[in-house]
Amino acid sequence: MITKPFVGVLLILCAGAASAAAAEPACVTVREGWVRLPPPGVSMAAGYGQIHNGCKTAVTVVAAASTAFGDVSLHETTLVDGVSRMRAVERLPIAPGATAELKPAGLHLMLMQPEKPLAKGGQVPLRLSLENGRKVDVTLQVR
């Protein structure tokens, strides 16, 4: 008999916590997000912008996805002994108040397997997944 009231209180507490989390404003944002229009026939593009962490704690980007592309990943281009190299970045930690800049010849998004050709002035939906389970939805402009 004690379990019914206990379960009821537990459900109320969980619902309150979920609505509080939903009402909390997003503290991770993407500013000036854009995708470079690839040459005709090229099946990949690169995405750029600034990922800003306005949260009080550090966040870590662990994945990226888009309904406009079959595969999206974070990459970094570095220059090693005069040779440009690109490698996948599995985790991107961002300190509180800090901004990670995605730019040409540096950290960037690789957008592969497009669902349809991109057009100048178009938009690309993007979802970043954070290590804490939160999602950040943005729209990148094609230019």
Backbone as CSV, one residue per row, in Angstrom:
resi,resn,N_x,N_y,N_z,CA_x,CA_y,CA_z,C_x,C_y,C_z
1,MET,0.812,-1.194,0.000,0.000,0.000,0.000,0.857,1.260,0.000
2,ILE,2.015,1.185,0.600,2.885,2.351,0.667,3.478,2.656,-0.711
3,THR,3.599,1.652,-1.548,4.255,1.863,-2.841,3.480,2.790,-3.769
4,LYS,2.148,2.749,-3.762,1.372,3.629,-4.650,1.636,5.107,-4.354
5,PRO,1.545,5.548,-3.100,1.855,6.966,-2.832,3.313,7.297,-3.163
6,PHE,4.219,6.384,-2.884,5.629,6.616,-3.164,5.865,6.793,-4.661
7,VAL,5.263,5.920,-5.464,5.395,6.015,-6.915,4.782,7.319,-7.418
8,GLY,3.649,7.716,-6.853,3.001,8.971,-7.248,3.899,10.175,-6.987
9,VAL,4.494,10.217,-5.808,5.407,11.322,-5.473,6.620,11.296,-6.396
10,LEU,7.139,10.117,-6.662,8.294,9.984,-7.549,7.972,10.485,-8.957
11,LEU,6.798,10.141,-9.464,6.379,10.606,-10.790,6.236,12.121,-10.837
12,ILE,5.686,12.706,-9.786,5.537,14.170,-9.731,6.906,14.840,-9.717
13,LEU,7.838,14.309,-8.947,9.192,14.877,-8.904,9.881,14.774,-10.257
14,CYS,9.746,13.641,-10.928,10.363,13.457,-12.250,9.756,14.406,-13.272
15,ALA,8.444,14.571,-13.237,7.779,15.480,-14.182,8.222,16.915,-13.943
16,GLY,8.367,17.292,-12.693,8.833,18.648,-12.368,10.249,18.885,-12.840
17,ALA,11.111,17.905,-12.651,12.502,18.036,-13.105,12.566,18.118,-14.621
18,ALA,11.765,17.342,-15.315,11.758,17.359,-16.779,11.255,18.687,-17.306
19,SER,10.204,19.247,-16.694,9.697,20.528,-17.181,10.661,21.652,-16.856
20,ALA,11.378,21.578,-15.747,12.376,22.595,-15.420,13.519,22.559,-16.420
21,ALA,13.943,21.366,-16.811,15.019,21.244,-17.796,14.561,21.760,-19.149
22,ALA,13.316,21.505,-19.506,12.799,21.960,-20.795,12.670,23.476,-20.810
23,ALA,12.359,24.090,-19.672,12.167,25.527,-19.606,13.495,26.281,-19.545
24,GLU,14.572,25.605,-19.195,15.882,26.247,-19.083,16.350,26.714,-20.458
25,PRO,16.768,27.969,-20.570,17.202,28.454,-21.877,18.487,27.749,-22.334
26,ALA,18.611,27.610,-23.638,19.790,26.949,-24.196,21.014,27.813,-23.940
27,CYS,22.035,27.220,-23.368,23.242,28.000,-23.091,24.359,27.694,-24.084
28,VAL,24.162,26.706,-24.964,25.127,26.427,-26.027,24.493,26.894,-27.337
29,THR,25.191,27.775,-28.043,24.666,28.330,-29.286,25.717,28.246,-30.388
30,VAL,25.240,28.309,-31.616,26.137,28.368,-32.769,25.890,29.704,-33.448
31,ARG,26.955,30.464,-33.615,26.872,31.788,-34.228,27.476,31.737,-35.628
32,GLU,26.871,32.500,-36.531,27.397,32.667,-37.888,27.708,31.336,-38.572
33,GLY,26.812,30.368,-38.426,27.018,29.054,-39.029,26.809,29.079,-40.540
34,TRP,27.737,28.474,-41.265,27.614,28.453,-42.726,28.276,27.222,-43.317
35,VAL,27.864,26.896,-44.533,28.405,25.764,-45.280,28.958,26.304,-46.588
36,ARG,30.178,25.886,-46.911,30.767,26.291,-48.188,30.125,25.472,-49.307
37,LEU,29.603,26.155,-50.320,29.002,25.497,-51.468,30.093,24.721,-52.211
38,PRO,29.959,23.393,-52.309,31.004,22.612,-52.985,30.884,22.735,-54.514
39,PRO,31.961,22.455,-55.233,31.886,22.455,-56.699,30.915,21.375,-57.182
40,PRO,30.354,21.534,-58.382,29.433,20.525,-58.907,30.081,19.139,-58.930
41,GLY,29.300,18.135,-58.548,29.776,16.753,-58.564,30.516,16.317,-57.318
42,VAL,30.823,17.234,-56.405,31.528,16.886,-55.167,30.488,16.486,-54.122
43,SER,30.687,15.322,-53.500,29.682,14.783,-52.578,29.962,15.080,-51.112
44,MET,30.741,16.111,-50.847,30.963,16.511,-49.453,31.104,18.023,-49.395
45,ALA,30.826,18.553,-48.218,30.934,19.990,-47.986,31.536,20.197,-46.603
46,ALA,31.901,21.429,-46.311,32.457,21.760,-44.998,31.584,22.815,-44.338
47,GLY,31.437,22.693,-43.014,30.629,23.629,-42.235,31.475,24.370,-41.219
48,TYR,31.107,25.628,-40.991,31.887,26.506,-40.116,30.967,27.319,-39.211
49,GLY,31.546,28.019,-38.272,30.821,28.893,-37.355,31.498,28.890,-36.002
50,GLN,30.843,29.483,-35.028,31.387,29.507,-33.671,30.394,28.821,-32.731
51,ILE,30.895,27.839,-31.991,30.073,27.160,-30.984,30.402,27.822,-29.648
52,HIS,29.428,28.506,-29.087,29.654,29.246,-27.841,29.005,28.522,-26.666
53,ASN,29.767,28.378,-25.591,29.263,27.775,-24.360,28.959,28.876,-23.357
54,GLY,27.686,29.242,-23.249,27.262,30.227,-22.268,26.823,29.586,-20.958
55,CYS,27.070,28.290,-20.812,26.693,27.562,-19.593,27.666,27.884,-18.457
56,LYS,27.277,27.533,-17.256,28.122,27.732,-16.089,29.146,26.615,-15.919
57,THR,28.969,25.528,-16.678,29.895,24.402,-16.617,30.396,24.078,-18.021
58,ALA,31.468,23.328,-18.095,32.013,22.906,-19.383,31.036,21.973,-20.086
59,VAL,31.052,22.007,-21.413,30.256,21.077,-22.210,31.197,20.409,-23.206
60,THR,30.770,19.258,-23.718,31.569,18.538,-24.703,30.665,18.113,-25.852
61,VAL,31.019,18.543,-27.063,30.299,18.107,-28.255,30.830,16.718,-28.601
62,VAL,29.921,15.747,-28.738,30.338,14.365,-29.019,29.842,13.853,-30.367
63,ALA,28.926,14.589,-31.009,28.418,14.139,-32.307,27.723,15.290,-33.011
64,ALA,27.596,15.134,-34.330,26.849,16.091,-35.148,26.069,15.296,-36.183
65,ALA,24.905,15.818,-36.572,24.066,15.139,-37.556,23.251,16.175,-38.310
66,SER,22.785,15.788,-39.495,21.926,16.652,-40.301,21.009,15.780,-41.146
67,THR,19.762,16.204,-41.272,18.842,15.474,-42.140,19.187,15.690,-43.609
68,ALA,20.046,16.677,-43.904,20.437,16.978,-45.284,21.651,16.161,-45.741
69,PHE,22.300,15.453,-44.793,23.499,14.677,-45.110,23.449,13.321,-44.411
70,GLY,23.981,12.306,-45.082,24.023,10.970,-44.507,25.038,10.825,-43.399
71,ASP,26.084,11.665,-43.435,27.144,11.554,-42.433,27.695,12.941,-42.136
72,VAL,27.802,13.265,-40.860,28.377,14.537,-40.418,29.368,14.221,-39.311
73,SER,30.561,14.796,-39.415,31.549,14.586,-38.363,32.391,15.836,-38.186
74,LEU,33.005,15.911,-37.039,33.875,17.027,-36.710,35.300,16.638,-37.079
75,HIS,36.000,17.524,-37.776,37.382,17.267,-38.196,38.265,18.463,-37.866
76,GLU,39.550,18.206,-37.839,40.525,19.276,-37.642,41.633,19.129,-38.675
77,THR,41.961,20.239,-39.319,43.071,20.271,-40.257,44.274,20.868,-39.539
78,THR,45.406,20.201,-39.637,46.642,20.702,-39.039,47.750,20.638,-40.073
79,LEU,48.779,21.418,-39.853,49.941,21.418,-40.727,51.075,20.726,-39.986
80,VAL,51.539,19.573,-40.506,52.606,18.800,-39.880,53.747,18.658,-40.886
81,ASP,54.898,19.212,-40.549,56.071,19.170,-41.434,55.734,19.658,-42.843
82,GLY,54.959,20.728,-42.905,54.611,21.312,-44.193,53.515,20.582,-44.948
83,VAL,52.958,19.540,-44.348,51.905,18.762,-45.001,50.595,18.963,-44.238
84,SER,49.536,19.320,-44.971,48.223,19.499,-44.367,47.603,18.129,-44.097
85,ARG,47.161,17.920,-42.871,46.540,16.652,-42.475,45.190,16.925,-41.825
86,MET,44.260,16.016,-42.063,42.935,16.141,-41.469,42.660,14.891,-40.641
87,ARG,42.107,15.111,-39.449,41.768,13.981,-38.590,40.413,14.226,-37.955
88,ALA,39.709,13.142,-37.669,38.409,13.231,-36.999,38.615,13.630,-35.541
89,VAL,37.696,14.415,-35.032,37.709,14.841,-33.629,36.499,14.185,-32.967
90,GLU,36.753,13.285,-32.027,35.672,12.531,-31.378,34.946,13.340,-30.306
91,ARG,35.675,14.209,-29.618,35.112,14.994,-28.516,35.662,16.409,-28.601
92,LEU,34.773,17.387,-28.447,35.193,18.788,-28.460,34.744,19.446,-27.162
93,PRO,35.632,19.480,-26.149,35.270,20.142,-24.892,35.329,21.662,-25.068
94,ILE,34.352,22.348,-24.461,34.303,23.808,-24.509,34.080,24.308,-23.086
95,ALA,35.018,25.098,-22.591,34.956,25.621,-21.221,33.801,26.609,-21.076
96,PRO,33.347,26.848,-19.840,32.281,27.831,-19.617,32.709,29.204,-20.149
97,GLY,31.832,29.840,-20.922,32.121,31.159,-21.466,33.026,31.161,-22.690
98,ALA,33.514,29.996,-23.089,34.449,29.910,-24.215,33.706,29.648,-25.529
99,THR,34.418,29.865,-26.634,33.882,29.639,-27.968,34.869,28.793,-28.759
100,ALA,34.362,27.747,-29.406,35.175,26.935,-30.314,34.892,27.444,-31.720
101,GLU,35.930,27.854,-32.425,35.739,28.404,-33.764,35.980,27.340,-34.819
102,LEU,34.974,27.134,-35.657,35.082,26.227,-36.791,35.356,27.100,-38.005
103,LYS,36.522,26.889,-38.639,36.924,27.769,-39.734,37.733,26.987,-40.761
104,PRO,37.822,27.528,-41.981,38.639,26.869,-43.003,40.078,26.676,-42.507
105,ALA,40.671,25.546,-42.868,42.045,25.181,-42.494,42.212,24.970,-40.993
106,GLY,41.129,24.670,-40.292,41.183,24.418,-38.858,40.121,23.413,-38.477
107,LEU,39.509,23.634,-37.353,38.408,22.801,-36.884,37.200,23.076,-37.775
108,HIS,36.499,22.037,-38.233,35.350,22.219,-39.129,34.453,20.981,-39.115
109,LEU,33.281,21.125,-39.691,32.362,19.995,-39.868,32.548,19.422,-41.256
110,MET,32.606,18.112,-41.367,32.602,17.443,-42.667,31.191,16.929,-42.884
111,LEU,30.570,17.396,-43.959,29.198,17.025,-44.301,29.281,16.139,-45.535
112,MET,28.973,14.860,-45.390,29.134,13.899,-46.479,27.808,13.219,-46.818
113,GLN,27.730,12.715,-48.036,26.552,12.015,-48.542,25.307,12.914,-48.521
114,PRO,25.315,13.996,-49.317,24.167,14.902,-49.327,22.903,14.221,-49.834
115,GLU,21.770,14.565,-49.234,20.479,14.035,-49.669,20.083,14.627,-51.022
116,LYS,20.489,15.894,-51.257,20.249,16.568,-52.534,21.328,17.633,-52.693
117,PRO,21.579,18.095,-53.918,22.610,19.120,-54.125,22.292,20.398,-53.344
118,LEU,23.344,21.035,-52.849,23.174,22.297,-52.141,23.054,23.437,-53.147
119,ALA,22.370,24.484,-52.735,22.231,25.671,-53.569,22.639,26.895,-52.756
120,LYS,23.317,27.840,-53.412,23.722,29.071,-52.739,22.479,29.744,-52.151
121,GLY,22.586,30.160,-50.899,21.455,30.776,-50.211,20.567,29.770,-49.497
122,GLY,20.815,28.482,-49.700,20.027,27.452,-49.039,20.371,27.329,-47.562
123,GLN,19.689,26.418,-46.895,19.902,26.200,-45.472,20.135,24.727,-45.186
124,VAL,20.982,24.464,-44.206,21.290,23.092,-43.787,20.975,22.965,-42.298
125,PRO,20.029,22.091,-41.929,19.768,21.864,-40.502,20.920,21.061,-39.891
126,LEU,21.270,21.406,-38.672,22.366,20.720,-37.981,21.968,20.497,-36.540
127,ARG,22.302,19.314,-36.024,22.083,19.004,-34.615,23.408,18.567,-34.007
128,LEU,23.822,19.289,-32.963,25.000,18.895,-32.192,24.521,18.139,-30.964
129,SER,25.189,17.038,-30.650,24.869,16.263,-29.452,25.964,16.502,-28.427
130,LEU,25.541,16.830,-27.213,26.480,17.071,-26.129,26.598,15.829,-25.256
131,GLU,27.709,15.725,-24.588,27.985,14.563,-23.741,26.931,14.391,-22.643
132,ASN,26.340,15.503,-22.191,25.341,15.426,-21.118,23.955,15.028,-21.628
133,GLY,23.843,14.705,-22.924,22.578,14.260,-23.493,21.768,15.357,-24.165
134,ARG,22.139,16.593,-23.973,21.408,17.694,-24.605,21.717,17.765,-26.093
135,LYS,20.795,18.372,-26.829,20.925,18.568,-28.272,20.875,20.057,-28.567
136,VAL,21.641,20.482,-29.559,21.644,21.876,-29.985,21.287,21.885,-31.458
137,ASP,20.131,22.440,-31.800,19.668,22.502,-33.185,19.915,23.885,-33.749
138,VAL,20.529,23.935,-34.928,20.828,25.198,-35.599,20.605,25.034,-37.097
139,THR,20.660,26.138,-37.797,20.569,26.129,-39.249,21.799,26.835,-39.799
140,LEU,22.497,26.176,-40.723,23.666,26.746,-41.366,23.256,27.299,-42.728
141,GLN,23.809,28.433,-43.106,23.510,29.054,-44.394,24.523,28.575,-45.433
142,VAL,24.047,28.270,-46.635,24.934,27.843,-47.723,25.419,29.087,-48.454
143,ARG,26.745,29.198,-48.580,27.305,30.341,-49.319,28.584,29.948,-50.020
